[in-house]
């Protein structure tokens, strides 16, 4: 799980960013390993590795991850695995 956290931290220095899914996978990222999840009002489920989260999205025929950092407002709806 530590490699996932390191990669999410490395690629998300701005607080929110988008990256090609294949790029993270090539570096050893495994989306099966996460610590908890958060579901937004639109129903999107963000998976988190501690404070770093990712959302799988398909955009223009390409699989991508939207990377985010945990925010205080997410606390009320946090779900642990």
PDB file of N, CA and C in Angstrom, residues 15-57:
ATOM      1  N   UNK A  15      -3.000  19.378  -5.348  1.00  0.00           N
ATOM      2  CA  UNK A  15      -4.234  19.154  -4.595  1.00  0.00           C
ATOM      3  C   UNK A  15      -5.312  18.476  -5.415  1.00  0.00           C
ATOM      4  N   UNK A  16      -5.300  18.706  -6.708  1.00  0.00           N
ATOM      5  CA  UNK A  16      -6.194  17.989  -7.632  1.00  0.00           C
ATOM      6  C   UNK A  16      -5.526  17.986  -9.005  1.00  0.00           C
ATOM      7  N   UNK A  17      -5.493  16.819  -9.611  1.00  0.00           N
ATOM      8  CA  UNK A  17      -4.880  16.691 -10.932  1.00  0.00           C
ATOM      9  C   UNK A  17      -5.447  15.467 -11.644  1.00  0.00           C
ATOM     10  N   UNK A  18      -5.202  15.377 -12.930  1.00  0.00           N
ATOM     11  CA  UNK A  18      -5.643  14.231 -13.729  1.00  0.00           C
ATOM     12  C   UNK A  18      -4.411  13.591 -14.357  1.00  0.00           C
ATOM     13  N   UNK A  19      -4.388  12.265 -14.349  1.00  0.00           N
ATOM     14  CA  UNK A  19      -3.258  11.519 -14.915  1.00  0.00           C
ATOM     15  C   UNK A  19      -3.797  10.299 -15.651  1.00  0.00           C
ATOM     16  N   UNK A  20      -3.082   9.866 -16.664  1.00  0.00           N
ATOM     17  CA  UNK A  20      -3.466   8.642 -17.364  1.00  0.00           C
ATOM     18  C   UNK A  20      -3.323   7.453 -16.412  1.00  0.00           C
ATOM     19  N   UNK A  21      -4.338   6.619 -16.388  1.00  0.00           N
ATOM     20  CA  UNK A  21      -4.340   5.442 -15.518  1.00  0.00           C
ATOM     21  C   UNK A  21      -3.132   4.554 -15.823  1.00  0.00           C
ATOM     22  N   UNK A  22      -2.830   4.377 -17.091  1.00  0.00           N
ATOM     23  CA  UNK A  22      -1.729   3.498 -17.492  1.00  0.00           C
ATOM     24  C   UNK A  22      -0.384   3.975 -16.942  1.00  0.00           C
ATOM     25  N   UNK A  23      -0.223   5.281 -16.808  1.00  0.00           N
ATOM     26  CA  UNK A  23       1.041   5.815 -16.288  1.00  0.00           C
ATOM     27  C   UNK A  23       1.269   5.384 -14.837  1.00  0.00           C
ATOM     28  N   UNK A  24       0.224   5.478 -14.017  1.00  0.00           N
ATOM     29  CA  UNK A  24       0.351   5.041 -12.623  1.00  0.00           C
ATOM     30  C   UNK A  24       0.541   3.529 -12.523  1.00  0.00           C
ATOM     31  N   UNK A  25      -0.206   2.783 -13.305  1.00  0.00           N
ATOM     32  CA  UNK A  25      -0.113   1.315 -13.282  1.00  0.00           C
ATOM     33  C   UNK A  25       1.298   0.867 -13.658  1.00  0.00           C
ATOM     34  N   UNK A  26       1.890   1.511 -14.677  1.00  0.00           N
ATOM     35  CA  UNK A  26       3.251   1.156 -15.106  1.00  0.00           C
ATOM     36  C   UNK A  26       4.272   1.352 -13.990  1.00  0.00           C
ATOM     37  N   UNK A  27       4.006   2.267 -13.081  1.00  0.00           N
ATOM     38  CA  UNK A  27       4.934   2.528 -11.986  1.00  0.00           C
ATOM     39  C   UNK A  27       4.673   1.645 -10.765  1.00  0.00           C
ATOM     40  N   UNK A  28       3.680   0.754 -10.869  1.00  0.00           N
ATOM     41  CA  UNK A  28       3.427  -0.190  -9.790  1.00  0.00           C
ATOM     42  C   UNK A  28       2.192   0.105  -8.960  1.00  0.00           C
ATOM     43  N   UNK A  29       1.405   1.086  -9.359  1.00  0.00           N
ATOM     44  CA  UNK A  29       0.179   1.420  -8.633  1.00  0.00           C
ATOM     45  C   UNK A  29      -0.826   0.281  -8.756  1.00  0.00           C
ATOM     46  N   UNK A  30      -1.454  -0.088  -7.642  1.00  0.00           N
ATOM     47  CA  UNK A  30      -2.470  -1.136  -7.639  1.00  0.00           C
ATOM     48  C   UNK A  30      -3.762  -0.565  -7.059  1.00  0.00           C
ATOM     49  N   UNK A  31      -4.774  -0.317  -7.891  1.00  0.00           N
ATOM     50  CA  UNK A  31      -6.016   0.299  -7.418  1.00  0.00           C
ATOM     51  C   UNK A  31      -6.827  -0.583  -6.477  1.00  0.00           C
ATOM     52  N   UNK A  32      -6.433  -1.832  -6.296  1.00  0.00           N
ATOM     53  CA  UNK A  32      -7.136  -2.723  -5.368  1.00  0.00           C
ATOM     54  C   UNK A  32      -6.777  -2.421  -3.906  1.00  0.00           C
ATOM     55  N   UNK A  33      -5.686  -1.690  -3.700  1.00  0.00           N
ATOM     56  CA  UNK A  33      -5.232  -1.382  -2.344  1.00  0.00           C
ATOM     57  C   UNK A  33      -5.564   0.055  -1.986  1.00  0.00           C
ATOM     58  N   UNK A  34      -6.491   0.216  -1.038  1.00  0.00           N
ATOM     59  CA  UNK A  34      -6.870   1.539  -0.552  1.00  0.00           C
ATOM     60  C   UNK A  34      -7.348   1.402   0.880  1.00  0.00           C
ATOM     61  N   UNK A  35      -7.405   2.511   1.610  1.00  0.00           N
ATOM     62  CA  UNK A  35      -7.745   2.468   3.030  1.00  0.00           C
ATOM     63  C   UNK A  35      -9.200   2.806   3.315  1.00  0.00           C
ATOM     64  N   UNK A  36      -9.807   3.667   2.501  1.00  0.00           N
ATOM     65  CA  UNK A  36     -11.203   4.056   2.691  1.00  0.00           C
ATOM     66  C   UNK A  36     -11.711   4.722   1.413  1.00  0.00           C
ATOM     67  N   UNK A  37     -12.976   5.064   1.414  1.00  0.00           N
ATOM     68  CA  UNK A  37     -13.530   5.741   0.242  1.00  0.00           C
ATOM     69  C   UNK A  37     -14.463   6.856   0.668  1.00  0.00           C
ATOM     70  N   UNK A  38     -14.735   7.736  -0.293  1.00  0.00           N
ATOM     71  CA  UNK A  38     -15.651   8.848  -0.084  1.00  0.00           C
ATOM     72  C   UNK A  38     -16.527   8.972  -1.332  1.00  0.00           C
ATOM     73  N   UNK A  39     -17.825   9.122  -1.123  1.00  0.00           N
ATOM     74  CA  UNK A  39     -18.774   9.245  -2.225  1.00  0.00           C
ATOM     75  C   UNK A  39     -19.318  10.671  -2.239  1.00  0.00           C
ATOM     76  N   UNK A  40     -19.189  11.352  -3.393  1.00  0.00           N
ATOM     77  CA  UNK A  40     -19.686  12.723  -3.473  1.00  0.00           C
ATOM     78  C   UNK A  40     -21.176  12.746  -3.803  1.00  0.00           C
ATOM     79  N   UNK A  41     -21.749  13.929  -3.876  1.00  0.00           N
ATOM     80  CA  UNK A  41     -23.193  14.062  -4.104  1.00  0.00           C
ATOM     81  C   UNK A  41     -23.624  13.549  -5.471  1.00  0.00           C
ATOM     82  N   UNK A  42     -22.694  13.530  -6.435  1.00  0.00           N
ATOM     83  CA  UNK A  42     -23.004  13.007  -7.773  1.00  0.00           C
ATOM     84  C   UNK A  42     -22.941  11.496  -7.841  1.00  0.00           C
ATOM     85  N   UNK A  43     -22.447  10.876  -6.763  1.00  0.00           N
ATOM     86  CA  UNK A  43     -22.345   9.424  -6.723  1.00  0.00           C
ATOM     87  C   UNK A  43     -20.984   8.883  -7.115  1.00  0.00           C
ATOM     88  N   UNK A  44     -20.030   9.778  -7.400  1.00  0.00           N
ATOM     89  CA  UNK A  44     -18.671   9.338  -7.723  1.00  0.00           C
ATOM     90  C   UNK A  44     -18.002   8.817  -6.454  1.00  0.00           C
ATOM     91  N   UNK A  45     -17.321   7.685  -6.558  1.00  0.00           N
ATOM     92  CA  UNK A  45     -16.654   7.086  -5.406  1.00  0.00           C
ATOM     93  C   UNK A  45     -15.144   7.258  -5.566  1.00  0.00           C
ATOM     94  N   UNK A  46     -14.586   8.046  -4.678  1.00  0.00           N
ATOM     95  CA  UNK A  46     -13.143   8.267  -4.626  1.00  0.00           C
ATOM     96  C   UNK A  46     -12.543   7.266  -3.651  1.00  0.00           C
ATOM     97  N   UNK A  47     -11.518   6.552  -4.090  1.00  0.00           N
ATOM     98  CA  UNK A  47     -10.803   5.619  -3.227  1.00  0.00           C
ATOM     99  C   UNK A  47      -9.579   6.343  -2.677  1.00  0.00           C
ATOM    100  N   UNK A  48      -9.282   6.123  -1.406  1.00  0.00           N
ATOM    101  CA  UNK A  48      -8.188   6.832  -0.751  1.00  0.00           C
ATOM    102  C   UNK A  48      -7.155   5.870  -0.197  1.00  0.00           C
ATOM    103  N   UNK A  49      -5.898   6.305  -0.275  1.00  0.00           N
ATOM    104  CA  UNK A  49      -4.793   5.683   0.426  1.00  0.00           C
ATOM    105  C   UNK A  49      -4.344   6.741   1.428  1.00  0.00           C
ATOM    106  N   UNK A  50      -4.870   6.611   2.628  1.00  0.00           N
ATOM    107  CA  UNK A  50      -4.695   7.612   3.671  1.00  0.00           C
ATOM    108  C   UNK A  50      -5.246   8.951   3.180  1.00  0.00           C
ATOM    109  N   UNK A  51      -4.430   9.976   3.018  1.00  0.00           N
ATOM    110  CA  UNK A  51      -4.965  11.287   2.636  1.00  0.00           C
ATOM    111  C   UNK A  51      -5.015  11.535   1.131  1.00  0.00           C
ATOM    112  N   UNK A  52      -4.519  10.597   0.317  1.00  0.00           N
ATOM    113  CA  UNK A  52      -4.484  10.776  -1.136  1.00  0.00           C
ATOM    114  C   UNK A  52      -5.537   9.897  -1.807  1.00  0.00           C
ATOM    115  N   UNK A  53      -6.371  10.532  -2.630  1.00  0.00           N
ATOM    116  CA  UNK A  53      -7.466   9.812  -3.259  1.00  0.00           C
ATOM    117  C   UNK A  53      -7.381   9.790  -4.764  1.00  0.00           C
ATOM    118  N   UNK A  54      -8.141   8.866  -5.349  1.00  0.00           N
ATOM    119  CA  UNK A  54      -8.200   8.761  -6.807  1.00  0.00           C
ATOM    120  C   UNK A  54      -9.587   8.317  -7.237  1.00  0.00           C
ATOM    121  N   UNK A  55      -9.991   8.816  -8.386  1.00  0.00           N
ATOM    122  CA  UNK A  55     -11.282   8.482  -8.984  1.00  0.00           C
ATOM    123  C   UNK A  55     -11.021   8.014 -10.401  1.00  0.00           C
ATOM    124  N   UNK A  56     -11.507   6.831 -10.738  1.00  0.00           N
ATOM    125  CA  UNK A  56     -11.350   6.303 -12.085  1.00  0.00           C
ATOM    126  C   UNK A  56     -12.374   6.957 -13.004  1.00  0.00           C
ATOM    127  N   UNK A  57     -11.924   7.562 -14.101  1.00  0.00           N
ATOM    128  CA  UNK A  57     -12.811   8.207 -15.074  1.00  0.00           C
ATOM    129  C   UNK A  57     -12.374   7.851 -16.472  1.00  0.00           C
TER     130      UNK A  57
END
